[in-house]
CSV table of C-alpha atoms and ligand atoms in Angstrom, one decimal:
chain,number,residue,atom,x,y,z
P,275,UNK,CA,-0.6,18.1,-30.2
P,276,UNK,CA,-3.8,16.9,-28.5
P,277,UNK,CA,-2.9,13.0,-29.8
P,278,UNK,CA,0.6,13.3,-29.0
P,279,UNK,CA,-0.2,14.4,-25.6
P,280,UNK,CA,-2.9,11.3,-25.2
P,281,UNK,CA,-0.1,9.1,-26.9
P,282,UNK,CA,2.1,10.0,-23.9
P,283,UNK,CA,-0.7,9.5,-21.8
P,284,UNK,CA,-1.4,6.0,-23.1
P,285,UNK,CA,2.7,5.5,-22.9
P,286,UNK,CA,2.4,6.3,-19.1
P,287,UNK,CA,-0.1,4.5,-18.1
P,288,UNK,CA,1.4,1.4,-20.1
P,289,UNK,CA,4.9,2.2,-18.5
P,290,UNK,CA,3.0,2.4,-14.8
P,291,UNK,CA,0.4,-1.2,-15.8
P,292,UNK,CA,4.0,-3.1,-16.0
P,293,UNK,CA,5.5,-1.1,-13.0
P,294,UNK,CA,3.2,-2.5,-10.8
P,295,UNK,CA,3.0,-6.2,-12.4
P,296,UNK,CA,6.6,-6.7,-11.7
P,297,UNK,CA,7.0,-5.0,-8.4
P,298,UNK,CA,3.2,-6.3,-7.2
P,299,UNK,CA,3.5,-8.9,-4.1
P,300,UNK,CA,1.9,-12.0,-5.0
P,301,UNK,CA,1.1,-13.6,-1.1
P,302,UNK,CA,-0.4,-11.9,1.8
P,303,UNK,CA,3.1,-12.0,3.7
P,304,UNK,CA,4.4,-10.2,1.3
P,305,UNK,CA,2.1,-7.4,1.8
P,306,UNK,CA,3.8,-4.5,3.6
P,307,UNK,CA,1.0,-2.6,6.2
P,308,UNK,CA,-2.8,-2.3,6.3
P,309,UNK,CA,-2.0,-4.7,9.5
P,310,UNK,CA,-5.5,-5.3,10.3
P,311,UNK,CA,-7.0,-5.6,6.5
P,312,UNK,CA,-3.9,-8.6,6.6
P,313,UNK,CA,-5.5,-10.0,9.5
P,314,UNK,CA,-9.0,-10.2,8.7
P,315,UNK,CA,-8.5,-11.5,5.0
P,316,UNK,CA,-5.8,-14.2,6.9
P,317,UNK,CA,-8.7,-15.5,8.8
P,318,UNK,CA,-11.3,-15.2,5.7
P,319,UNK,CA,-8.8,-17.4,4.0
P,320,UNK,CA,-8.1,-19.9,7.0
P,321,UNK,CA,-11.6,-20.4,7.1
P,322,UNK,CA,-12.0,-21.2,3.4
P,323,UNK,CA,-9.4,-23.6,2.8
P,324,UNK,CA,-10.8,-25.8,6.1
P,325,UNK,CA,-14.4,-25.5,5.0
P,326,UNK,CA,-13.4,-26.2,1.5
P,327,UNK,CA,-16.3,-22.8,0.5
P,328,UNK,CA,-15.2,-20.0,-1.7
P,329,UNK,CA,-14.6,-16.3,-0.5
P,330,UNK,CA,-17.2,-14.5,0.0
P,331,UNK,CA,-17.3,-11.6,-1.6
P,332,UNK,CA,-15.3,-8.8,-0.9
P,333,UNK,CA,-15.1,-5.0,-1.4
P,334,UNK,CA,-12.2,-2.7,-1.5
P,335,UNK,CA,-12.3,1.0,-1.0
P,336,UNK,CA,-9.7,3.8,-0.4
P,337,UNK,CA,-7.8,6.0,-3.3
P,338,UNK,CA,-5.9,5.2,-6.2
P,339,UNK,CA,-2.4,3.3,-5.2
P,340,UNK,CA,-3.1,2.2,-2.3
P,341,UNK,CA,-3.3,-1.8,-2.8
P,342,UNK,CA,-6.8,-2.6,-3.8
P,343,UNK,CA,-6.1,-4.7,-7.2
P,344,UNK,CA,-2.9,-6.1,-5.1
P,345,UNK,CA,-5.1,-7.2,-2.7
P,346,UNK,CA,-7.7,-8.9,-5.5
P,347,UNK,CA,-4.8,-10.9,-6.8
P,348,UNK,CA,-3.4,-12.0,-4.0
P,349,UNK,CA,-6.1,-14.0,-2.7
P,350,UNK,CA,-6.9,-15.9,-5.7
P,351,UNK,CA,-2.9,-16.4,-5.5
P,352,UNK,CA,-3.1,-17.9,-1.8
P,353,UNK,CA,-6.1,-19.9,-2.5
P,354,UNK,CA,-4.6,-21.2,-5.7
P,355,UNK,CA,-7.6,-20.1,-7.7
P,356,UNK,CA,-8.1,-18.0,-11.1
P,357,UNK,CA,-8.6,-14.4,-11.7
P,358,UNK,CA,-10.8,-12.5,-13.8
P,359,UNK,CA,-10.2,-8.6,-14.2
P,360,UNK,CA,-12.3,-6.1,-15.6
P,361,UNK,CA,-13.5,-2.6,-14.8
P,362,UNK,CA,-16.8,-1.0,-14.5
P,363,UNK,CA,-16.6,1.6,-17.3
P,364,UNK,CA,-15.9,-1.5,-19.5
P,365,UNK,CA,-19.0,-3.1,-18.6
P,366,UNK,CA,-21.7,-0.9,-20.5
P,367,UNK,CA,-24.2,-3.8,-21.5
P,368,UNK,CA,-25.1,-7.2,-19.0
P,369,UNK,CA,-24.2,-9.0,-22.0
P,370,UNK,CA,-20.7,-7.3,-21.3
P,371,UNK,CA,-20.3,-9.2,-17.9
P,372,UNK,CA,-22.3,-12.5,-19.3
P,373,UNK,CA,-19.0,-13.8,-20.3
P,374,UNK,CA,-16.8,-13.3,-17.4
P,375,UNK,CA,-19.7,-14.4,-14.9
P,376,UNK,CA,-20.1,-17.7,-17.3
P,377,UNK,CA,-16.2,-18.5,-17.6
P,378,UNK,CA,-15.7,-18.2,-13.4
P,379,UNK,CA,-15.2,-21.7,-12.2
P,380,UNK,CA,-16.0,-22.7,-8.7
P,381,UNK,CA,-14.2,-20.6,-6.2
P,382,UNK,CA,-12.4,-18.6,-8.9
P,383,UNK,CA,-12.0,-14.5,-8.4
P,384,UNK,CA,-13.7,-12.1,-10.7
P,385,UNK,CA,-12.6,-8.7,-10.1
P,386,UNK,CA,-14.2,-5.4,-11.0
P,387,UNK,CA,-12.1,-2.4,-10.8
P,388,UNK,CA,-14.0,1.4,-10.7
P,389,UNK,CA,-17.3,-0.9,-9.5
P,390,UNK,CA,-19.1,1.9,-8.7
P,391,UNK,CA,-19.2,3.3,-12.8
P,392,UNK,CA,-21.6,-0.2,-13.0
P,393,UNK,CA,-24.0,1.0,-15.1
P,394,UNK,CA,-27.4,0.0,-13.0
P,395,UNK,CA,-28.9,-2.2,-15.6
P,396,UNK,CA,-25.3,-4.2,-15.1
P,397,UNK,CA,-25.8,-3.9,-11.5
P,398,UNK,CA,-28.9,-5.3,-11.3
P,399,UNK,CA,-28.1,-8.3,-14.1
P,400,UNK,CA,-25.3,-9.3,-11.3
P,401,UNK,CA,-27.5,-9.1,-8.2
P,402,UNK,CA,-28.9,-12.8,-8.5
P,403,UNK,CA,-25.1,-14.0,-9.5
P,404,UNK,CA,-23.6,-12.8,-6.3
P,405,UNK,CA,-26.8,-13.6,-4.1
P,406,UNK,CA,-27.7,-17.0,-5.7
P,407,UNK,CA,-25.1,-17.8,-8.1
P,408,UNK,CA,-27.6,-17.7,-11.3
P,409,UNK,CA,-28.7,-15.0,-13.8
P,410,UNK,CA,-31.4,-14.3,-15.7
P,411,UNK,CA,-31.4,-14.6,-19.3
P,412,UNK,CA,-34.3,-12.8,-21.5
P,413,UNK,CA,-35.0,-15.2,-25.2
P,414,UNK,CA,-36.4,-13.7,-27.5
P,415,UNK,CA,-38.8,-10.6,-27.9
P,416,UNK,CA,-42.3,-8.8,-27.2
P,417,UNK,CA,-45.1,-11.6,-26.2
P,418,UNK,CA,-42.8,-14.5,-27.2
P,419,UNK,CA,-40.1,-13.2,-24.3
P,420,UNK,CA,-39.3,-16.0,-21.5
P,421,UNK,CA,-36.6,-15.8,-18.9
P,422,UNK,CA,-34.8,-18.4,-18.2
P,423,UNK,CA,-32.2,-19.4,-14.9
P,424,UNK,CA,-28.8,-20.1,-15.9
P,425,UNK,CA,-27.2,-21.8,-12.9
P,426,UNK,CA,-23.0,-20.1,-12.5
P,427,UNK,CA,-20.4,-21.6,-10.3
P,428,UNK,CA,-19.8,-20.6,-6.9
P,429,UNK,CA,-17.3,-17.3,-7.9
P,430,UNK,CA,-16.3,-14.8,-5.8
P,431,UNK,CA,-16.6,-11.2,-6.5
P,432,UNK,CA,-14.1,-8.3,-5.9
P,433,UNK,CA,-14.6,-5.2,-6.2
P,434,UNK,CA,-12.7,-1.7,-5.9
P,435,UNK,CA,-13.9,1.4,-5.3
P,436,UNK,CA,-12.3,5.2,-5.0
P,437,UNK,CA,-15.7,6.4,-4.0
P,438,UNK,CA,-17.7,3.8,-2.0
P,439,UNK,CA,-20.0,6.7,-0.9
P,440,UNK,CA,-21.1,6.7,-4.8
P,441,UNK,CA,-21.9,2.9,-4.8
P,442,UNK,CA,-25.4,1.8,-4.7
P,443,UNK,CA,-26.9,0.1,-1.4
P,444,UNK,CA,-28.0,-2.6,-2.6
P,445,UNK,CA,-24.6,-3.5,-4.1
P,446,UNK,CA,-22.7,-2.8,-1.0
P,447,UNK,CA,-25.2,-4.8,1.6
P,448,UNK,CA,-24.4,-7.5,-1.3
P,449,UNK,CA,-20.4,-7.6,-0.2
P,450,UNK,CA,-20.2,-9.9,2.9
P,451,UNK,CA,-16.6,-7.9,3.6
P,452,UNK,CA,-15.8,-3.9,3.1
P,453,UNK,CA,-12.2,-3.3,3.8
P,454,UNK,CA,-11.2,0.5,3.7
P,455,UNK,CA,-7.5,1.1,2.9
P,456,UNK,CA,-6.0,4.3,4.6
P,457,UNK,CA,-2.6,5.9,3.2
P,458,UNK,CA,0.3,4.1,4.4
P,459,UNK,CA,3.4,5.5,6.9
P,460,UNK,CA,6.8,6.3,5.5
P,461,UNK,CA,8.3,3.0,7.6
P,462,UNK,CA,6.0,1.4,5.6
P,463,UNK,CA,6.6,2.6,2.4
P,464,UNK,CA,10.5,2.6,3.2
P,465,UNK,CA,10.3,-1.3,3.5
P,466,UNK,CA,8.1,-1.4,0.6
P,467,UNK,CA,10.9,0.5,-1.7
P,468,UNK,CA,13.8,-1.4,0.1
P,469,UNK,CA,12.3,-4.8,-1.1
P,470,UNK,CA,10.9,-3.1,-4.5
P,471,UNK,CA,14.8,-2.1,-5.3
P,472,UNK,CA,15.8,-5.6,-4.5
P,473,UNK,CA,13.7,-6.7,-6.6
P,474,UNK,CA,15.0,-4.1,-9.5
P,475,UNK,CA,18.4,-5.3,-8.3
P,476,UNK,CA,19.4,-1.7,-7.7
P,477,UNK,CA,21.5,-0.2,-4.7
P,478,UNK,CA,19.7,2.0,-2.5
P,479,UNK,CA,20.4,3.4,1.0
P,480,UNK,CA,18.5,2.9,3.9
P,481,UNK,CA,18.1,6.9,3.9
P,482,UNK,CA,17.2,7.0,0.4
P,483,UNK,CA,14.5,4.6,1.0
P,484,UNK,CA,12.9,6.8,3.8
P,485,UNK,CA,13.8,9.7,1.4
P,486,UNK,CA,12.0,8.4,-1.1
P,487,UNK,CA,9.0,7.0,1.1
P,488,UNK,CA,8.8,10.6,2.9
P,489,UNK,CA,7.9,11.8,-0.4
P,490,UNK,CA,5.9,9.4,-2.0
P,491,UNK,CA,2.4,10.7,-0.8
P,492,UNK,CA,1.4,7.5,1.7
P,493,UNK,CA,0.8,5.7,-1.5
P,494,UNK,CA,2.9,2.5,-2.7
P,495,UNK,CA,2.1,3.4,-6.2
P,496,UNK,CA,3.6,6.6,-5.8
P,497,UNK,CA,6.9,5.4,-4.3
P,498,UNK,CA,7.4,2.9,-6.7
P,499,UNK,CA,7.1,5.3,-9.4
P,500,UNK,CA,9.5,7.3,-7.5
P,501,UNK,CA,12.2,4.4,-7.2
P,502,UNK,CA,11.7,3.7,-10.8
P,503,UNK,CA,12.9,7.7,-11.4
P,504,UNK,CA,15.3,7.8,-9.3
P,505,UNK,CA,17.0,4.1,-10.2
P,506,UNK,CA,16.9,5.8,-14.0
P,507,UNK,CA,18.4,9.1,-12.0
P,508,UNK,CA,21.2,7.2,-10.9
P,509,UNK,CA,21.9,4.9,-13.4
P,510,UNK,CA,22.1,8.1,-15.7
P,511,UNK,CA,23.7,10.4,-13.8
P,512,UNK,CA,25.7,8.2,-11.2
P,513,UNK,CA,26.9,5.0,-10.7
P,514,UNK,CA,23.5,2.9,-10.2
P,515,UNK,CA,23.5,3.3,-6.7
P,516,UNK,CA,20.5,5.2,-5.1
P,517,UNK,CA,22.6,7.3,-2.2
P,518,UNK,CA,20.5,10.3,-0.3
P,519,UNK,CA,21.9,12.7,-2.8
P,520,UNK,CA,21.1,10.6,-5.5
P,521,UNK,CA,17.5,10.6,-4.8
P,522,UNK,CA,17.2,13.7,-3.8
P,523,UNK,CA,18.8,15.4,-7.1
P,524,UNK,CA,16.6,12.9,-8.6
P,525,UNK,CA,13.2,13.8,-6.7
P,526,UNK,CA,14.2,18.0,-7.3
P,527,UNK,CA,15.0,17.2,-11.2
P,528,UNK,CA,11.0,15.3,-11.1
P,529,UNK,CA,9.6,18.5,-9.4
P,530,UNK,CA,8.4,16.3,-6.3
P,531,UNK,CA,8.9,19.4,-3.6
P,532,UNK,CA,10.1,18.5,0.8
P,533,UNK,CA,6.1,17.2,1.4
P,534,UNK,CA,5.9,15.1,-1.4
P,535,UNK,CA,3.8,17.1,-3.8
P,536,UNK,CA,4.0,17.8,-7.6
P,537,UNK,CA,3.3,19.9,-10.1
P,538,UNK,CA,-0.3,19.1,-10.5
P,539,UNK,CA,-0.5,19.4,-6.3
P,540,UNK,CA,0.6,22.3,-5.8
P,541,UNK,CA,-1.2,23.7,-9.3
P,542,UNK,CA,-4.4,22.8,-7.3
P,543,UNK,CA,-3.3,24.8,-4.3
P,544,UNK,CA,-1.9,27.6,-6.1
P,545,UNK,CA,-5.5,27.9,-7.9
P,546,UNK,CA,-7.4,27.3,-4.9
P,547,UNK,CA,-5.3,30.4,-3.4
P,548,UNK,CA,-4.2,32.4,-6.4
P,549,UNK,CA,-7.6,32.7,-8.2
P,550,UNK,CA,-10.3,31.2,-5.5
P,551,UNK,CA,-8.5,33.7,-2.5
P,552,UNK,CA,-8.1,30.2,-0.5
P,553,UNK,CA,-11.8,29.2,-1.4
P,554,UNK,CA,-14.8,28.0,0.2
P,555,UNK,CA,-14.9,27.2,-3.8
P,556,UNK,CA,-16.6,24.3,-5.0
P,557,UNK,CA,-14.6,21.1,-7.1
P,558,UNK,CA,-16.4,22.2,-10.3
P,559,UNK,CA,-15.2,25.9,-10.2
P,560,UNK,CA,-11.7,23.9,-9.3
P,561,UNK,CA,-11.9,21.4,-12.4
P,562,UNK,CA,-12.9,24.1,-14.7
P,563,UNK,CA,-10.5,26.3,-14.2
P,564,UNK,CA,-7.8,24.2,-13.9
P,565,UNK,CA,-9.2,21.8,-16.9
P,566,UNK,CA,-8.9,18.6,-15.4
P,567,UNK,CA,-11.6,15.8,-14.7
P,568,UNK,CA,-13.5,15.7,-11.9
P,569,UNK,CA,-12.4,12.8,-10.7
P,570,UNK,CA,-8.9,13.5,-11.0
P,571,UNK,CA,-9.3,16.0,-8.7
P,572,UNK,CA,-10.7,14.0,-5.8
P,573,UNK,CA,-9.2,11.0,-6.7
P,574,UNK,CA,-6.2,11.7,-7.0
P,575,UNK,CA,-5.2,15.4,-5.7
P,576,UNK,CA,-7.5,15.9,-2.7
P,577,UNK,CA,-7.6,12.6,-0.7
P,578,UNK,CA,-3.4,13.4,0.5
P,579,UNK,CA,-4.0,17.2,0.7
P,580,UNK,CA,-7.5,16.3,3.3
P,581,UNK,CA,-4.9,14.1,5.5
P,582,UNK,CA,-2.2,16.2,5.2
P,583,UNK,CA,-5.3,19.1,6.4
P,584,UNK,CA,-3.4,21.1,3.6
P,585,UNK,CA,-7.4,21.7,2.6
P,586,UNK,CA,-10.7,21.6,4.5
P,587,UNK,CA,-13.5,20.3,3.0
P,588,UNK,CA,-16.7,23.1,4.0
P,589,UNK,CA,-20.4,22.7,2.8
P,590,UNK,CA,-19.5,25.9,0.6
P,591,UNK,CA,-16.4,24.0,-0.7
P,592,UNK,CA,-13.1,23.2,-0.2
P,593,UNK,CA,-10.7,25.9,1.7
P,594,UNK,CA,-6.7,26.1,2.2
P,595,UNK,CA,-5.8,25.5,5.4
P,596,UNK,CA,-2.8,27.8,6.8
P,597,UNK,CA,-0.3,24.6,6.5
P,598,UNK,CA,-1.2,25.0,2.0
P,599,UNK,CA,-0.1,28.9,2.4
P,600,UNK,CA,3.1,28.2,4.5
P,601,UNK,CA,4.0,25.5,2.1
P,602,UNK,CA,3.7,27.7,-0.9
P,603,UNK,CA,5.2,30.4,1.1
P,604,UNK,CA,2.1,32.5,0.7
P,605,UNK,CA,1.1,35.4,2.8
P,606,UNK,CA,-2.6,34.2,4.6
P,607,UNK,CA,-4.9,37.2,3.8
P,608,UNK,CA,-5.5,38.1,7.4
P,609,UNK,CA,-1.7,37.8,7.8
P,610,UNK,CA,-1.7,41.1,5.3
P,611,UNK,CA,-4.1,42.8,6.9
P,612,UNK,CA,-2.8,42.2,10.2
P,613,UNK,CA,0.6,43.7,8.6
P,614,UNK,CA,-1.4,46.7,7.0
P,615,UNK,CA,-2.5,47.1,11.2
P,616,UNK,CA,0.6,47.1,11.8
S,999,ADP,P1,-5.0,0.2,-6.4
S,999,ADP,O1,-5.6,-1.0,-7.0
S,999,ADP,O2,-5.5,0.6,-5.0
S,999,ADP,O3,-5.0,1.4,-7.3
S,999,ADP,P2,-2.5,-1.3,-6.6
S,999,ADP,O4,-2.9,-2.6,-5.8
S,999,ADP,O5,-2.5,-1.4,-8.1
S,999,ADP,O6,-3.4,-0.1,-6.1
S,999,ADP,O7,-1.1,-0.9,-6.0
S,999,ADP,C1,-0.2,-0.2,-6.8
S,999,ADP,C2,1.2,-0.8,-6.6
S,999,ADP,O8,1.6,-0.5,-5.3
S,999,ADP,C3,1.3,-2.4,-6.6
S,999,ADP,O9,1.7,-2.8,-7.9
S,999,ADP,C4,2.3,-2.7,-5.6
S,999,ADP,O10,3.6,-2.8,-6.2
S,999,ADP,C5,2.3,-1.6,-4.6
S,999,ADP,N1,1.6,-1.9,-3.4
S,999,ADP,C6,0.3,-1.6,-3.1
S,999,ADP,N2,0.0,-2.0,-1.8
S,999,ADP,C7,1.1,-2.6,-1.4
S,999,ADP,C8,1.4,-3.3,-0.1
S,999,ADP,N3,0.5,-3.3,0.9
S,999,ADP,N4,2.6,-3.8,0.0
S,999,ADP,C9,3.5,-3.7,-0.9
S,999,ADP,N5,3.3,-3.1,-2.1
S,999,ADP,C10,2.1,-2.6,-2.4
């Protein structure tokens, strides 16, 4: 049961990998939002191609979905340059990254996903590549050890972070850019699912699209996995065509409630209410009891339910808001007393 379900988990995660390949936008006019991010990295790129120098290097940071790897490959794309992609939990060894840093040729990208699970002896071995384009190789053993420079090309490094507070200084003074990517507005996410079912050649309403982007989380991942659904919906059910009913019925049979949330969001507020009395309660208490990683948690629940202020983050822990009991139709606990007044 236990393989089957981490079978469907690897089935997922494949299914969502190609998702975003095909519906990814490969040029910076493509990308939909983050209007100032677009700006900036326009001008970073200007300045590039007239002075003929590589990017420098560049961190992204926000939550999961949000366009951080889209970003990565689009510059590389507009500068008509090679990627490399890798991810910091791969990375366990500097002989893991000795490859990728030797392969980069000049002004190529090499991205690093999750940067912030660097292991520090990684971290360190890629402090002189990004500062002085060279590393420091260790021959041989004991007395008869020597170091010697290995001179890399002039590569640019990218990296992505959910949790920049968790990256070390030194690594973040060592990124000339930050760029923080917030959630995105439901005009923006309604463009970004009318030209995503375009290029799905499927039919879907302009109301659908808002629909659909109302209830996608402020998160382009999100709402293409919604479109996805609801394009299977409707070729399924209907005639291909996405109308407003059509996603709807779609969005109610997927469990995705009026404010966007699922199962697993509301789970966390149900626990945080049901069993925590609407908290202070620290994450661990919440991951325990609702068996989940940590980092799922405030990765991927948490960041939407802060904005939406559905939870408050307190130095005691995190606490429901009045806005999480009204959506699950919950009585607050003062509202019962105030009834037992009464
Ligand atoms: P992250 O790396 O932050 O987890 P991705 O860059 O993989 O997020 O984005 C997931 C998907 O969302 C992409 O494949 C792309 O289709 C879509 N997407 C993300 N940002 C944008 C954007 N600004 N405009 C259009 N589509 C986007």
């Amino acid at each position: 049961m236990a393989r089957e379900a981490i079978v469907q988990g690897d089935n997922a995660a494949d299914e969502e990998k190609k998702r975003d390949a095909v519906l990814r936008p490969r040029l910076l006019k493509e990308v939909i939002g983050q209007k100032a991010v677009v700006q900036r990295l326009g001008i970073v790129l200007n300045a590039c191609r007239k002075l003929k120098e590589p990017l420098s290097h560049i961190l992204f940071d926000g939550p999961p979905g949000l366009g951080k790897t889209t970003f990565a490959t689009v510059l590389p794309n507009e500068l008509g340059t090679t990627i490399q992609m890798t991810s910091g939990p791969a990375l366990t060894r500097p002989g893991d990254i000795l490859p990728f840093l030797t392969n980069a040729t000049e002004g190529s990208v090499l991205f690093i996903d999750e940067i912030h699970r660097l292991p520090r002896v990684v971290e360190e071995f890629i402090y002189p590549a990004m500062e002085d384009f060279r590393i420091d190789i260790v021959l041989g053993e004991g007395i008869n050890a020597r170091t010697i420079s290995m001179p890399l090309k002039r590569f640019t490094l990218i990296g992505a972070t959910t949790r920049s507070g968790m990256l070390s200084g030194p690594m973040r003074d060592r990124f000339k850019m930050h760029e923080h990517l917030d959630f995105y507005s439901v005009e923006e996410l309604a463009t970004i699912v009318t030209i995503n079912a375009r290029k799905l050649q499927t039919q879907l309403s302009a109301e659908a699209a808002v629909e659909i982007a109302g209830r996608s989380r402020g998160t382009p991942r999100i709402a293409n996995a919604r479109l996805w659904w609801a394009r299977n919906f409707a070729t399924s059910e209907a005639e291909g065509h996405i109308t407003l009913d059509i996603a709807r019925s779609a969005l109610a049979m997927a469990e995705v409630d009026t404010l966007g949330l699922d199962k697993q969001d509301r789970r966390y507020l149900e626990t945080l209410i049901g069993v925590f009395e609407g908290g202070p309660t620290g994450v661990d208490a919440l991951t325990a009891t609702m068996n989940l990683p940590g980092d799922t948690l405030s990765d991927e629940i948490e960041p939407y339910l802060l904005r939406e202020q559905m939870i408050v983050r307190s130095p005691r822990g995190r606490v429901a808001t009045a806005k999480a009991y009204e959506h699950l139709g919950k009585p607050r606990p003062s509202d019962e007393s105030d009834r037992l007044l009464f």
